[in-house]
PDB file of C-alpha atoms in Angstrom:
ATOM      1  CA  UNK A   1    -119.364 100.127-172.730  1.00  0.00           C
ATOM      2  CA  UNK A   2    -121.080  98.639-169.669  1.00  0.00           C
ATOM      3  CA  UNK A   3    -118.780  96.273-168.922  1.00  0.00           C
ATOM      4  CA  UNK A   4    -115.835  98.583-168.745  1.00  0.00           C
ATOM      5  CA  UNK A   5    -117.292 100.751-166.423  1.00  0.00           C
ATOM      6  CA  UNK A   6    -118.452  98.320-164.130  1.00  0.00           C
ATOM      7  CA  UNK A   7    -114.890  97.005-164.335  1.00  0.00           C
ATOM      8  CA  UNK A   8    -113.505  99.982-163.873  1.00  0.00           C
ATOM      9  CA  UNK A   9    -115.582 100.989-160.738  1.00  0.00           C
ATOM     10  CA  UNK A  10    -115.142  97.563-159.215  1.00  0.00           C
ATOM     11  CA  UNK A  11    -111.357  98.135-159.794  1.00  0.00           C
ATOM     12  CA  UNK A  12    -111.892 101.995-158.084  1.00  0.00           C
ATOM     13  CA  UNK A  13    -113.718 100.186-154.909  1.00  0.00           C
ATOM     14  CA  UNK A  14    -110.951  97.502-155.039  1.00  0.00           C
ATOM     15  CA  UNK A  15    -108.366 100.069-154.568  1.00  0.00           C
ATOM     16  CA  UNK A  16    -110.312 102.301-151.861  1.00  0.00           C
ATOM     17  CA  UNK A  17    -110.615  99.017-149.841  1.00  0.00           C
ATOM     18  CA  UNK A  18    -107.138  97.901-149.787  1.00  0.00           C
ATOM     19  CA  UNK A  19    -105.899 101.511-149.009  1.00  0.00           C
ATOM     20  CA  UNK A  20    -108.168 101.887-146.094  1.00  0.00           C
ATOM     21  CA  UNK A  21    -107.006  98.254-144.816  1.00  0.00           C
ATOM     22  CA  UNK A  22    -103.836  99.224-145.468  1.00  0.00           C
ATOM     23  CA  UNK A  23    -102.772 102.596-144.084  1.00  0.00           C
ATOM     24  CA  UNK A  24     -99.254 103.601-144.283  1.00  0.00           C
ATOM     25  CA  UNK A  25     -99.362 105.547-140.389  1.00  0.00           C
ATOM     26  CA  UNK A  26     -99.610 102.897-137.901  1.00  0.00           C
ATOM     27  CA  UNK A  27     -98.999 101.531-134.381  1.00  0.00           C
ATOM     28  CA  UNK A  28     -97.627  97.876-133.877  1.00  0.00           C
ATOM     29  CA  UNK A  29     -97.765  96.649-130.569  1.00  0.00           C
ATOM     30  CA  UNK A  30     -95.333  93.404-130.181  1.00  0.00           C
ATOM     31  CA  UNK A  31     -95.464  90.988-127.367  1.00  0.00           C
ATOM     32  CA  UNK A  32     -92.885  88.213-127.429  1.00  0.00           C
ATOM     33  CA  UNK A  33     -93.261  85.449-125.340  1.00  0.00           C
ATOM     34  CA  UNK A  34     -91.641  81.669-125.013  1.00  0.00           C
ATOM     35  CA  UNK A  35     -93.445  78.209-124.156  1.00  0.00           C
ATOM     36  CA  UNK A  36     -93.514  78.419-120.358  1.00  0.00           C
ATOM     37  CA  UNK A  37     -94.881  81.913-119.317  1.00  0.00           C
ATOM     38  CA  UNK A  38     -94.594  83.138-115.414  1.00  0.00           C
ATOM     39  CA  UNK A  39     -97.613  85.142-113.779  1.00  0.00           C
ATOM     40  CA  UNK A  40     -96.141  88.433-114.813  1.00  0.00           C
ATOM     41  CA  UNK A  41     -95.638  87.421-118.276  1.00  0.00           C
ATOM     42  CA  UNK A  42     -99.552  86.614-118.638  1.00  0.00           C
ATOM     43  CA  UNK A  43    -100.374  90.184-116.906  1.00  0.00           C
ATOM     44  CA  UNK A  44     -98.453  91.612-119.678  1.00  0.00           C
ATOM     45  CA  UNK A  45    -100.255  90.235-122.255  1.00  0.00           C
ATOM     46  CA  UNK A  46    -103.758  89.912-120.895  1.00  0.00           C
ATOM     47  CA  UNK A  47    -102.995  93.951-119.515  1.00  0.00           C
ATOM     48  CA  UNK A  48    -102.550  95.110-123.444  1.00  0.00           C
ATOM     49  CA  UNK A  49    -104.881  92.760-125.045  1.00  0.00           C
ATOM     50  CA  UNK A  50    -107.568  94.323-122.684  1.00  0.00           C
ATOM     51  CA  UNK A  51    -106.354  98.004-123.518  1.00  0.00           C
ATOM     52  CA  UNK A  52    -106.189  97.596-127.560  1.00  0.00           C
ATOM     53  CA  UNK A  53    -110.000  95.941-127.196  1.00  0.00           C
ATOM     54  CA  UNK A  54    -111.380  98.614-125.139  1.00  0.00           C
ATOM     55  CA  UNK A  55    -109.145 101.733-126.208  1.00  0.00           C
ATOM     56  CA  UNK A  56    -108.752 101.081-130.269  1.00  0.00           C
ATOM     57  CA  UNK A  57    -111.372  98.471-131.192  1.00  0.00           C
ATOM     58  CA  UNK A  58    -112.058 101.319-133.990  1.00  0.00           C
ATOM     59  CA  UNK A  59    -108.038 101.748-134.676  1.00  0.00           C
ATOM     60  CA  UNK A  60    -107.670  98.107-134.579  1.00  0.00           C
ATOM     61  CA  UNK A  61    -110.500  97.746-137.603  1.00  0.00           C
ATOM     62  CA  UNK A  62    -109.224 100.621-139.348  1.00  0.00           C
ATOM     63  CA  UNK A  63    -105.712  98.989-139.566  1.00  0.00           C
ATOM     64  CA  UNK A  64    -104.259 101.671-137.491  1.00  0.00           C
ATOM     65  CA  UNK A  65    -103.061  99.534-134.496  1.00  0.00           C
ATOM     66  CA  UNK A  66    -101.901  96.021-134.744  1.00  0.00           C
ATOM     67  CA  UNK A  67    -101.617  93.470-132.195  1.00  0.00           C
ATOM     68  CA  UNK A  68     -99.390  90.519-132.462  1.00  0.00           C
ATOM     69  CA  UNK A  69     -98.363  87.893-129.636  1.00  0.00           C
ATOM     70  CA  UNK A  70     -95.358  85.944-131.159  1.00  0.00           C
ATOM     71  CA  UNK A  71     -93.832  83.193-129.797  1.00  0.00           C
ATOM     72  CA  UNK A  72     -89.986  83.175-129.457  1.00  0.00           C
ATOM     73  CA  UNK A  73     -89.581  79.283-129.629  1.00  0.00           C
ATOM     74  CA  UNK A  74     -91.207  78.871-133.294  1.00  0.00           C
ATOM     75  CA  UNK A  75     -89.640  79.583-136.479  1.00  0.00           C
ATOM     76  CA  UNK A  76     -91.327  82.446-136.996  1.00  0.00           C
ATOM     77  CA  UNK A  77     -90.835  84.124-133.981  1.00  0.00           C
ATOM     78  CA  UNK A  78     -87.375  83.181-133.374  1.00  0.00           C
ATOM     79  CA  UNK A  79     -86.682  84.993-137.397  1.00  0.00           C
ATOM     80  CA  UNK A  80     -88.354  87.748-135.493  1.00  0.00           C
ATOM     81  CA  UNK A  81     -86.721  88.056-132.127  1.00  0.00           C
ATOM     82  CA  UNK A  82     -83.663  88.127-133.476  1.00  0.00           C
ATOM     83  CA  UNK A  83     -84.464  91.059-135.808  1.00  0.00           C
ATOM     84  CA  UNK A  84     -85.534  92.829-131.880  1.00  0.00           C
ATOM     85  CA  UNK A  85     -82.498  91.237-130.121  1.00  0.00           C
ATOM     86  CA  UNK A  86     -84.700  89.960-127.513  1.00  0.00           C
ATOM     87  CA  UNK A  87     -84.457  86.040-126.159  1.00  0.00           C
ATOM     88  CA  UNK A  88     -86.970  86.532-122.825  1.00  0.00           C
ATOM     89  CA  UNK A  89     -90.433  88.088-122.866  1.00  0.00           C
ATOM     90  CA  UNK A  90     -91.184  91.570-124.187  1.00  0.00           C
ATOM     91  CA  UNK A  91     -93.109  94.109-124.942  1.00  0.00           C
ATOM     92  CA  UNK A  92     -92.730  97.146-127.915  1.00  0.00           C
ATOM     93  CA  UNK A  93     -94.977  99.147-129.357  1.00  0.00           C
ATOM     94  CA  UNK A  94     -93.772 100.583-132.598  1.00  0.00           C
ATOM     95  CA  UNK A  95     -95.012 103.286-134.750  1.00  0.00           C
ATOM     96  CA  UNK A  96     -94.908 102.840-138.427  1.00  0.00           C
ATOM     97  CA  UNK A  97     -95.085 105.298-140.719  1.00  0.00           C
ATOM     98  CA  UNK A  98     -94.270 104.990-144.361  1.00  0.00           C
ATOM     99  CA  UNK A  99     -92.294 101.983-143.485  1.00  0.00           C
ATOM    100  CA  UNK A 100     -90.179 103.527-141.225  1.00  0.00           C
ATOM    101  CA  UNK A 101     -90.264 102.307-138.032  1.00  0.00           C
ATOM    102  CA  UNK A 102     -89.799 103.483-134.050  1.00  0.00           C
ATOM    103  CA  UNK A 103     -89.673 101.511-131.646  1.00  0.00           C
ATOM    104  CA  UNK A 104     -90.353 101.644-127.969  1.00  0.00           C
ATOM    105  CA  UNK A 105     -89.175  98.999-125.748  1.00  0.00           C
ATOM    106  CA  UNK A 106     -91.446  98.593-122.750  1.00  0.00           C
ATOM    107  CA  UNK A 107     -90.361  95.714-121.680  1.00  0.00           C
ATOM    108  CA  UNK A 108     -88.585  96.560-118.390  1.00  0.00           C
ATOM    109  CA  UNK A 109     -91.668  99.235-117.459  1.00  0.00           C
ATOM    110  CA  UNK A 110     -93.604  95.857-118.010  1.00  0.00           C
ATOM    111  CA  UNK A 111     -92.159  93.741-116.106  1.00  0.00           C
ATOM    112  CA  UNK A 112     -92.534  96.347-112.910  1.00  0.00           C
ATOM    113  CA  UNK A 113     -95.693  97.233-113.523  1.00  0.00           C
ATOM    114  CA  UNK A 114     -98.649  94.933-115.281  1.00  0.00           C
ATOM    115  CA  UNK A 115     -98.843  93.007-112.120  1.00  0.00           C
ATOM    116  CA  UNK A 116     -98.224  95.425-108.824  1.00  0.00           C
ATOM    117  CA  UNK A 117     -99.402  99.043-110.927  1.00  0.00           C
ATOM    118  CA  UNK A 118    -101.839  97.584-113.743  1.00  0.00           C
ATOM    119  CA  UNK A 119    -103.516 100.707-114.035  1.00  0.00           C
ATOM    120  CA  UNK A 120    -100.472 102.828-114.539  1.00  0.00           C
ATOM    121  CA  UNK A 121     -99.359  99.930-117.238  1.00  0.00           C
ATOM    122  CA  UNK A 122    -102.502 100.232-119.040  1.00  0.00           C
ATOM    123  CA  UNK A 123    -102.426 103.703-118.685  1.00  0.00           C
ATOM    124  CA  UNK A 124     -98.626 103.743-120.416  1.00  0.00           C
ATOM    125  CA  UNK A 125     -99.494 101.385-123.171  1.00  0.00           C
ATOM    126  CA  UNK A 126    -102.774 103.725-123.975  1.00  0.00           C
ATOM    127  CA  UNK A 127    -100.268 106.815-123.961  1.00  0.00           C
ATOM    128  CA  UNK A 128     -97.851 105.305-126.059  1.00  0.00           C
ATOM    129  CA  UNK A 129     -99.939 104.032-128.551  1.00  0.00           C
ATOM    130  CA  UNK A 130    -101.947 107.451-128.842  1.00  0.00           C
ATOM    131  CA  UNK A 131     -98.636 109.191-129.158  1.00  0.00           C
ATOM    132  CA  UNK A 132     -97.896 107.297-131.825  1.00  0.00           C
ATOM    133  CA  UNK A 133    -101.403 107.640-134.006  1.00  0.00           C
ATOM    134  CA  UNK A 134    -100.641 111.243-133.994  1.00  0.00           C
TER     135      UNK A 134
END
């Protein structure tokens, strides 16, 4: 008898964990990117990175936001860019929830802002993603 409940509680815990890993409500931040990368195309990166770390670290653990730099030029990311239509650098941040998905293209905002009004980006992306956790 034991054994079957030990199984059966390790099983329960099992579950618990992968649903809290897991969570169906999320936000998915996207940056695409290619092999050569201009000044501005850094700032965008380096500008979210830096607001996901300090903003969501807890979100981030939690599952809740997701960050993924993908490059355009590999396999992967090439599948992938062509599923967003984009060919240059971008930036979306996408809520998820029960695997529907809406997207935000930042990309232009990005372009005129992470470098000359980094503030106001950060401030955007931190907006955005809070919008969508709601």
């Amino acid at each position: 008898m034991k054994p079957i409940l030990l199984t059966l509680s390790f099983l329960l815990y099992l579950t618990a964990s992968l649903a809290q890993t897991t969570p169906d409500t999320y936000v998915e931040v996207l940056y695409f990117h290619g092999k050569q990368r201009c000044v501005t195309c850094k700032a965008i990166e380096s500008c979210t990175r830096e607001v996901i770390d300090e903003q969501f670290n807890a979100q981030v653990k939690e599952g809740k936001v997701r960050f993924r730099a993908i490059d355009i030029s590999t396999p992967d990311g090439e599948k992938l860019a062509d599923r967003y239509r984009v060919s240059r650098s971008s930036l979306f941040i996408n809520g998820w929830n029960n695997g529907k998905e809406s997207r935000n293209d930042l990309t232009l905002f990005a372009f005129r802002n992470a470098r000359s009004h980094t503030e106001l980006f950060k401030q955007e992306v931190k907006e955005t993603i809070v919008q969508l956790l709601k």
